[in-house]
Short mmCIF file of C-alpha atoms and ligand atoms in Angstrom, two decimals:
data_model
loop_
_atom_site.label_atom_id
_atom_site.label_comp_id
_atom_site.label_asym_id
_atom_site.label_seq_id
_atom_site.Cartn_x
_atom_site.Cartn_y
_atom_site.Cartn_z
CA MET A 1 37.27 -64.10 50.05
CA ASN A 2 38.88 -61.04 51.61
CA ASN A 3 36.59 -59.12 53.89
CA ASN A 4 36.97 -55.86 52.04
CA CYS A 5 35.82 -57.65 48.96
CA ASN A 6 32.62 -59.19 50.34
CA GLU A 7 30.33 -56.38 49.39
CA LYS A 8 31.78 -55.82 45.91
CA LEU A 9 31.87 -59.50 45.06
CA CYS A 10 28.25 -59.80 46.12
CA GLN A 11 27.54 -56.95 43.71
CA LEU A 12 29.53 -58.85 41.09
CA LYS A 13 27.49 -61.96 41.68
CA ILE A 14 24.23 -60.02 41.55
CA PHE A 15 25.44 -58.20 38.44
CA ILE A 16 26.30 -61.49 36.76
CA ASP A 17 22.97 -63.02 37.75
CA PHE A 18 21.25 -60.28 35.82
CA ILE A 19 23.23 -60.69 32.58
CA PRO A 20 21.22 -62.94 30.25
CA GLY A 21 23.15 -66.10 29.56
CA LEU A 22 25.63 -65.48 32.39
CA SER A 23 25.18 -67.20 35.68
CA TYR A 24 27.43 -67.95 38.58
CA SER A 25 28.25 -71.45 37.41
CA ARG A 26 31.04 -73.43 35.87
CA ASN A 27 29.74 -72.97 32.36
CA THR A 28 29.68 -69.21 32.28
CA VAL A 29 30.72 -67.57 29.03
CA LYS A 30 33.88 -65.68 29.65
CA THR A 31 37.10 -64.77 27.93
CA ILE A 32 40.48 -65.57 29.43
CA LEU A 33 43.44 -63.56 28.15
CA THR A 34 46.95 -64.47 29.16
CA VAL A 35 49.74 -61.90 28.74
CA GLY A 36 53.31 -63.12 28.24
CA SER A 37 56.57 -61.98 26.69
CA GLY A 38 59.82 -63.43 25.49
CA LYS A 39 61.80 -60.87 27.47
CA GLY A 40 61.15 -59.40 30.90
CA GLY A 41 60.47 -55.72 31.55
CA VAL A 42 58.62 -54.97 28.32
CA GLY A 43 55.41 -53.66 29.93
CA LYS A 44 53.18 -56.69 30.53
CA THR A 45 52.04 -55.65 34.01
CA ILE A 46 51.37 -52.09 32.91
CA PHE A 47 49.39 -53.45 29.98
CA VAL A 48 47.33 -55.83 32.14
CA ALA A 49 46.45 -53.12 34.69
CA ASN A 50 45.39 -50.67 31.97
CA LEU A 51 43.53 -53.27 29.95
CA GLY A 52 41.55 -54.02 33.09
CA VAL A 53 40.62 -50.36 33.42
CA SER A 54 39.58 -50.13 29.73
CA LEU A 55 37.50 -53.29 29.91
CA ALA A 56 35.78 -52.14 33.10
CA LYS A 57 35.07 -48.73 31.50
CA LEU A 58 33.22 -50.60 28.76
CA GLY A 59 31.00 -52.22 31.40
CA LYS A 60 32.76 -55.60 31.58
CA THR A 61 33.35 -57.42 34.83
CA VAL A 62 37.06 -58.16 34.96
CA ILE A 63 39.36 -60.20 37.17
CA LEU A 64 43.10 -59.56 36.86
CA ILE A 65 45.31 -62.36 38.12
CA ASP A 66 48.97 -61.98 39.00
CA LEU A 67 50.66 -65.22 37.94
CA ASP A 68 54.09 -63.69 37.73
CA LEU A 69 55.22 -65.95 40.57
CA GLY A 70 58.56 -64.81 41.89
CA GLY A 71 58.06 -61.28 40.57
CA SER A 72 54.49 -60.33 41.48
CA ASN A 73 53.90 -56.56 41.30
CA LEU A 74 50.52 -56.07 39.62
CA HIS A 75 49.13 -54.82 42.98
CA THR A 76 51.53 -51.84 42.75
CA CYS A 77 50.28 -50.79 39.32
CA LEU A 78 46.65 -51.13 40.55
CA GLY A 79 47.22 -49.28 43.80
CA VAL A 80 46.16 -52.32 45.89
CA LYS A 81 47.98 -52.72 49.22
CA ASN A 82 50.36 -55.65 49.44
CA ARG A 83 48.66 -57.31 52.38
CA PHE A 84 46.15 -59.69 50.82
CA PRO A 85 46.78 -63.40 50.41
CA GLY A 86 47.27 -64.44 46.81
CA ILE A 87 48.26 -67.38 44.64
CA GLY A 88 51.24 -67.95 46.99
CA SER A 89 48.81 -68.72 49.84
CA LEU A 90 47.04 -71.20 47.59
CA ILE A 91 50.34 -72.89 46.84
CA TYR A 92 51.11 -73.18 50.57
CA LYS A 93 47.53 -74.47 51.16
CA LYS A 94 46.64 -71.49 53.35
CA GLU A 95 43.65 -70.65 51.22
CA PRO A 96 41.11 -73.09 49.80
CA GLY A 97 40.79 -71.70 46.28
CA VAL A 98 41.29 -68.80 43.87
CA GLU A 99 37.82 -67.33 44.47
CA SER A 100 38.70 -66.73 48.13
CA LEU A 101 41.58 -64.51 47.00
CA LEU A 102 39.54 -61.96 45.08
CA VAL A 103 40.29 -58.37 46.14
CA SER A 104 38.25 -55.37 44.99
CA THR A 105 39.92 -52.33 43.44
CA ASP A 106 39.00 -48.63 43.22
CA ILE A 107 37.19 -49.41 40.01
CA LYS A 108 33.77 -50.93 40.08
CA GLN A 109 33.72 -54.30 38.33
CA LEU A 110 37.50 -54.63 38.39
CA PHE A 111 38.77 -57.35 40.73
CA PHE A 112 42.21 -58.65 41.40
CA VAL A 113 43.88 -61.88 42.55
CA PRO A 114 47.35 -61.12 44.04
CA GLY A 115 50.39 -63.25 43.19
CA ASP A 116 52.93 -64.50 45.67
CA SER A 117 54.53 -61.32 46.99
CA LEU A 118 53.61 -62.32 50.57
CA PHE A 119 55.09 -65.80 50.02
CA PRO A 120 58.03 -65.38 47.70
CA GLY A 121 59.88 -68.38 46.33
CA THR A 122 57.02 -70.15 44.64
CA ALA A 123 58.38 -69.78 41.11
CA ASN A 124 59.06 -73.51 40.84
CA LEU A 125 55.54 -74.74 40.90
CA ASN A 126 54.84 -78.39 41.22
CA PHE A 127 52.73 -79.92 38.49
CA PHE A 128 49.64 -80.62 40.60
CA VAL A 129 49.52 -77.12 42.04
CA LYS A 130 49.78 -75.69 38.54
CA LYS A 131 46.92 -77.93 37.43
CA LYS A 132 44.84 -76.81 40.41
CA ILE A 133 45.49 -73.13 39.73
CA ILE A 134 44.48 -73.53 36.07
CA LYS A 135 41.35 -75.44 36.99
CA GLU A 136 40.33 -72.88 39.59
CA ILE A 137 40.85 -70.00 37.17
CA GLY A 138 38.52 -71.84 34.75
CA ASN A 139 35.85 -71.83 37.45
CA LEU A 140 36.01 -68.09 38.16
CA VAL A 141 33.20 -65.96 36.90
CA ALA A 142 33.71 -62.68 35.04
CA ASP A 143 33.35 -61.35 31.50
CA TYR A 144 37.14 -61.17 31.22
CA ILE A 145 39.92 -62.80 33.16
CA VAL A 146 43.33 -61.30 32.34
CA ILE A 147 46.45 -63.07 33.56
CA ASP A 148 49.80 -61.35 34.02
CA LEU A 149 52.75 -63.74 33.52
CA SER A 150 56.47 -63.65 34.08
CA GLY A 151 58.71 -62.89 31.12
CA GLY A 152 60.53 -65.67 29.25
CA SER A 153 59.83 -69.17 28.00
CA TYR A 154 60.01 -71.09 31.26
CA PHE A 155 57.66 -74.06 30.78
CA ASN A 156 55.32 -73.26 33.68
CA THR A 157 54.83 -69.81 32.22
CA ILE A 158 54.11 -71.36 28.81
CA ASP A 159 51.55 -73.70 30.38
CA PHE A 160 49.80 -70.72 31.93
CA PHE A 161 50.05 -68.85 28.61
CA LEU A 162 48.34 -71.82 26.94
CA ILE A 163 45.27 -71.55 29.18
CA THR A 164 43.95 -69.85 26.06
CA LYS A 165 44.96 -70.25 22.42
CA SER A 166 44.78 -66.48 22.00
CA GLY A 167 47.26 -65.26 24.53
CA MET A 168 48.83 -61.86 24.08
CA ILE A 169 52.56 -61.33 23.58
CA ILE A 170 53.92 -57.96 24.55
CA THR A 171 57.22 -56.81 23.13
CA THR A 172 59.21 -53.64 22.78
CA PRO A 173 60.74 -52.77 19.39
CA GLU A 174 64.33 -53.72 20.31
CA THR A 175 65.76 -56.51 18.16
CA THR A 176 66.44 -58.70 21.22
CA ALA A 177 62.87 -58.32 22.43
CA ILE A 178 61.47 -59.19 19.00
CA LEU A 179 63.72 -62.25 18.65
CA ASN A 180 62.76 -63.37 22.14
CA SER A 181 59.08 -62.94 21.25
CA TYR A 182 59.58 -65.25 18.26
CA SER A 183 61.34 -67.80 20.50
CA PHE A 184 58.53 -67.54 23.02
CA LEU A 185 55.98 -68.19 20.29
CA LYS A 186 57.91 -71.18 19.00
CA SER A 187 58.30 -72.65 22.49
CA ALA A 188 54.55 -72.18 23.14
CA LEU A 189 53.73 -73.83 19.85
CA TYR A 190 55.97 -76.86 20.46
CA ARG A 191 54.50 -77.31 23.90
CA LEU A 192 50.94 -76.94 22.59
CA LEU A 193 51.58 -79.60 19.95
CA TYR A 194 53.40 -81.88 22.38
CA ARG A 195 50.46 -81.64 24.77
CA SER A 196 48.03 -82.39 21.96
CA PHE A 197 49.00 -86.08 22.15
CA PRO A 198 48.87 -88.40 25.12
CA ARG A 199 51.75 -89.33 27.35
CA GLY A 200 53.97 -92.05 25.87
CA SER A 201 52.52 -91.59 22.36
CA ALA A 202 54.51 -91.99 19.15
CA GLU A 203 53.61 -88.38 18.29
CA ARG A 204 55.26 -87.04 21.43
CA ARG A 205 58.38 -89.08 20.69
CA ALA A 206 58.42 -87.71 17.14
CA ILE A 207 58.17 -84.09 18.35
CA TYR A 208 60.96 -84.73 20.84
CA GLU A 209 63.18 -86.31 18.24
CA PHE A 210 62.44 -83.49 15.81
CA ILE A 211 63.68 -80.92 18.32
CA SER A 212 66.78 -83.01 19.14
CA ASN A 213 67.60 -83.31 15.40
CA ARG A 214 67.22 -79.58 14.94
CA ILE A 215 69.63 -78.92 17.78
CA GLU A 216 72.09 -81.33 16.16
CA GLY A 217 71.86 -79.28 12.94
CA SER A 218 69.13 -80.79 10.77
CA ASN A 219 67.73 -78.36 8.21
CA SER A 220 64.14 -79.46 8.57
CA SER A 221 61.79 -76.57 9.13
CA PHE A 222 59.02 -76.48 11.68
CA VAL A 223 56.31 -77.04 9.06
CA ASP A 224 57.97 -80.36 8.11
CA LEU A 225 56.80 -81.64 11.46
CA ILE A 226 53.22 -81.79 10.08
CA ASP A 227 54.34 -84.44 7.54
CA ILE A 228 56.21 -86.39 10.20
CA ILE A 229 53.13 -86.47 12.43
CA SER A 230 50.83 -87.25 9.48
CA GLU A 231 53.00 -90.29 8.71
CA ILE A 232 52.15 -91.69 12.15
CA SER A 233 48.47 -91.45 11.29
CA VAL A 234 46.20 -89.25 9.13
CA GLU A 235 44.13 -88.49 12.22
CA SER A 236 47.17 -87.27 14.15
CA GLY A 237 48.19 -85.07 11.24
CA GLU A 238 44.67 -83.61 11.33
CA ILE A 239 44.88 -82.93 15.09
CA PHE A 240 48.24 -81.25 14.53
CA SER A 241 46.91 -79.03 11.73
CA GLN A 242 43.82 -78.13 13.75
CA GLN A 243 45.96 -77.05 16.69
CA LEU A 244 48.09 -74.90 14.42
CA LYS A 245 44.95 -73.27 12.97
CA SER A 246 43.38 -72.61 16.34
CA PHE A 247 46.52 -71.10 17.84
CA PHE A 248 45.92 -67.39 17.37
CA PRO A 249 48.12 -65.24 19.59
CA ARG A 250 47.92 -61.44 19.59
CA ILE A 251 50.94 -59.24 19.46
CA VAL A 252 51.37 -55.81 21.03
CA ILE A 253 54.38 -53.57 20.36
CA ASN A 254 54.92 -51.40 23.45
CA ARG A 255 57.17 -48.36 23.97
CA GLY A 256 57.38 -47.73 20.25
CA HIS A 257 58.76 -44.50 18.75
CA SER A 258 58.87 -44.61 14.98
CA LYS A 259 57.15 -45.88 11.81
CA ARG A 260 59.79 -48.56 11.63
CA ASP A 261 58.69 -49.73 15.09
CA ILE A 262 55.09 -50.00 13.90
CA LEU A 263 56.15 -52.24 11.00
CA LEU A 264 57.91 -54.67 13.34
CA GLY A 265 54.62 -56.13 14.50
CA SER A 266 53.67 -56.96 10.89
CA LYS A 267 57.11 -58.44 10.27
CA LEU A 268 56.85 -60.72 13.30
CA ARG A 269 53.43 -61.80 12.04
CA GLU A 270 54.75 -62.58 8.56
CA ILE A 271 57.75 -64.53 9.87
CA SER A 272 55.49 -66.60 12.17
CA ARG A 273 53.13 -67.34 9.29
CA LYS A 274 55.97 -68.39 6.99
CA ASN A 275 58.16 -70.35 9.47
CA LEU A 276 55.66 -71.65 11.98
CA GLY A 277 52.48 -71.85 9.90
CA ILE A 278 50.44 -69.81 12.43
CA GLU A 279 48.34 -66.70 12.15
CA MET A 280 48.60 -63.88 14.67
CA GLU A 281 46.68 -60.72 15.20
CA TYR A 282 48.76 -57.52 15.45
CA ILE A 283 46.41 -55.92 17.91
CA GLY A 284 48.17 -52.83 19.13
CA PHE A 285 51.01 -50.35 18.99
CA ILE A 286 51.60 -48.38 22.15
CA LYS A 287 53.95 -45.41 22.15
CA GLU A 288 56.55 -44.66 24.74
CA ASP A 289 54.74 -42.30 27.06
CA PRO A 290 56.14 -40.52 30.12
CA LEU A 291 52.64 -40.61 31.69
CA VAL A 292 53.05 -44.36 32.01
CA SER A 293 56.29 -44.22 33.97
CA GLY A 294 54.79 -41.38 36.03
CA SER A 295 51.70 -43.44 36.86
CA ILE A 296 53.86 -46.02 38.63
CA PHE A 297 54.89 -43.44 41.24
CA GLN A 298 51.21 -42.61 41.75
CA ARG A 299 50.37 -46.31 41.98
CA LYS A 300 47.42 -46.04 39.65
CA PRO A 301 46.97 -47.16 36.04
CA ALA A 302 47.67 -44.33 33.58
CA ALA A 303 44.37 -45.03 31.73
CA LEU A 304 42.56 -44.22 34.99
CA LEU A 305 44.63 -41.17 35.95
CA TYR A 306 44.61 -39.66 32.45
CA PRO A 307 41.48 -40.92 30.65
CA ASP A 308 41.86 -38.36 27.84
CA SER A 309 45.52 -39.09 27.13
CA ASP A 310 46.77 -40.69 23.91
CA PHE A 311 47.82 -43.70 25.98
CA ALA A 312 44.31 -44.22 27.37
CA LYS A 313 42.84 -43.83 23.87
CA THR A 314 45.28 -46.41 22.50
CA MET A 315 44.36 -48.83 25.31
CA ASP A 316 40.65 -48.28 24.60
CA GLY A 317 41.25 -49.01 20.93
CA ILE A 318 43.09 -52.26 21.71
CA THR A 319 40.31 -53.21 24.12
CA ARG A 320 37.59 -52.67 21.54
CA LYS A 321 39.54 -54.78 19.04
CA LEU A 322 39.93 -57.52 21.61
CA ILE A 323 36.22 -57.58 22.36
CA GLN A 324 35.41 -57.86 18.67
CA SER A 325 38.11 -60.38 17.83
CA PRO A 326 36.74 -63.93 17.59
CA LEU A 327 38.23 -66.67 19.69
CA PRO A 328 39.08 -69.97 18.03
CA GLU A 329 37.68 -73.24 19.33
CA SER A 330 39.90 -74.91 21.89
CA GLN A 331 41.04 -78.50 21.43
CA ARG A 332 41.87 -80.90 24.18
CA LEU A 333 45.33 -80.62 25.73
CA TYR A 334 46.87 -83.53 27.62
CA GLU A 335 49.10 -83.05 30.64
CA ALA A 336 52.89 -83.00 30.39
CA ASP A 337 54.89 -82.85 33.56
CA GLU A 338 58.16 -83.24 31.77
CA ASP A 339 59.96 -80.21 30.57
CA LEU A 340 60.90 -79.46 26.96
CA GLU A 341 62.30 -76.16 28.14
CA THR A 342 66.00 -76.89 28.24
CA MET A 343 65.85 -78.43 24.82
CA LEU A 344 63.79 -75.59 23.44
CA GLN A 345 66.24 -73.05 24.78
CA GLU A 346 69.02 -74.78 22.87
CA GLU A 347 66.81 -74.90 19.77
CA ASN A 348 66.00 -71.23 20.03
CA GLN A 349 69.68 -70.40 20.22
CA GLY A 350 70.37 -72.52 17.13
N1 ATP B 401 54.23 -47.34 27.05
C1 ATP B 401 55.17 -47.07 28.00
N2 ATP B 401 55.76 -45.83 28.06
C2 ATP B 401 56.71 -45.61 28.99
N3 ATP B 401 57.15 -46.48 29.88
C3 ATP B 401 56.62 -47.71 29.87
C4 ATP B 401 55.59 -48.09 28.96
N4 ATP B 401 55.26 -49.38 29.17
C5 ATP B 401 56.01 -49.78 30.21
N5 ATP B 401 56.84 -48.80 30.61
C6 ATP B 401 57.87 -48.86 31.69
O1 ATP B 401 58.43 -50.14 31.65
C7 ATP B 401 58.66 -50.63 32.94
C8 ATP B 401 58.42 -52.11 32.94
O2 ATP B 401 57.00 -52.34 32.80
P1 ATP B 401 56.31 -53.62 33.43
O3 ATP B 401 56.67 -53.80 34.83
O4 ATP B 401 54.88 -53.56 33.06
O5 ATP B 401 57.08 -54.75 32.55
P2 ATP B 401 56.88 -56.33 32.67
O6 ATP B 401 56.97 -56.88 31.30
O7 ATP B 401 55.68 -56.64 33.45
O8 ATP B 401 58.16 -56.74 33.49
P3 ATP B 401 58.47 -58.15 34.20
O9 ATP B 401 58.83 -59.10 33.10
O10 ATP B 401 59.63 -57.85 35.09
O11 ATP B 401 57.23 -58.55 34.92
C9 ATP B 401 57.74 -49.86 33.84
O12 ATP B 401 58.43 -49.49 34.98
C10 ATP B 401 57.30 -48.66 33.06
O13 ATP B 401 57.87 -47.50 33.58
MG1 MG B 402 55.38 -57.77 35.18
#
């Protein structure tokens, strides 16, 4: 733990000890939210920083984690100096675990784990390190853990996104961003389903073949895959359907201008329901707001600098919805160190 954090983390531990049902143990009730996007630069980091502020304002203990390895900049949006070890130090075995990386912020109850800005070049994570990071995050204690990811469908990013079945996808209203969000969703779903079956299984082979056939031009739609898996065994078909049902991402349209932009979130939801067989929650529409770009120069989240602004009110609304929104049960995921990414990229282009 960083020295400047000692006192506040002690407060956090004490605070947690006094919440009924919450204790500083592995089995603490907490919500993990991952924040990804199909395209870079759509406002994930801004969203994560301001969501942290809104959650803390509502009395939640929050840990924000910068897992945008190779592009870490959450510290800038939070106004935290870039001098604390982060996930990069963990990767290079200079720190024992994620808990030792917690840094306090200006906001009581809001904590932060830096990324790899002190140790750049860690974007290509090895499988065991990724596993360790995910395990350690699962052991952290807070009401909410919010994870900022890099943009795009790189498979390590998708594996972090799948820490929860209810990750958030941020997009802007541009057509390219919306299409990339759909591709991101599809890649996440394929990987989720692939990881639902053990290594070397007939189900994994079938999923792999299905993607290959699609690249080669087969007309089968994603939902046909349920029948293919069910033919292997009824039980596998059931696992597949359960995973589809429990995958419940949330979509946020950011930097919107018009009514047409508002409708895009609903359209993306409808297309995903029809083509991928999944439900999504359209949880927020955030307008383009010059206060947001201005807040970056001041190195503070806009929701903190301007608590009465429309932006802050929108963030508070999204936060309240998130708190009320139920989380589906998680099913077991097996490991997969191989990469479907290259294939999926081809499929998404098809
Ligand atoms: N609602 C908004 N209104 C105005 N500007 C915004 C808004 N949201 C984000 N921005 C601008 O978009 C830029 C990119 O935001 P941000 O860094 O959060 O994107 P990102 O998705 O995290 O990018 P990356 O994929 O590179 O990590 C910011 O510099 C900010 O100025
Ligand atoms: Mg970012």
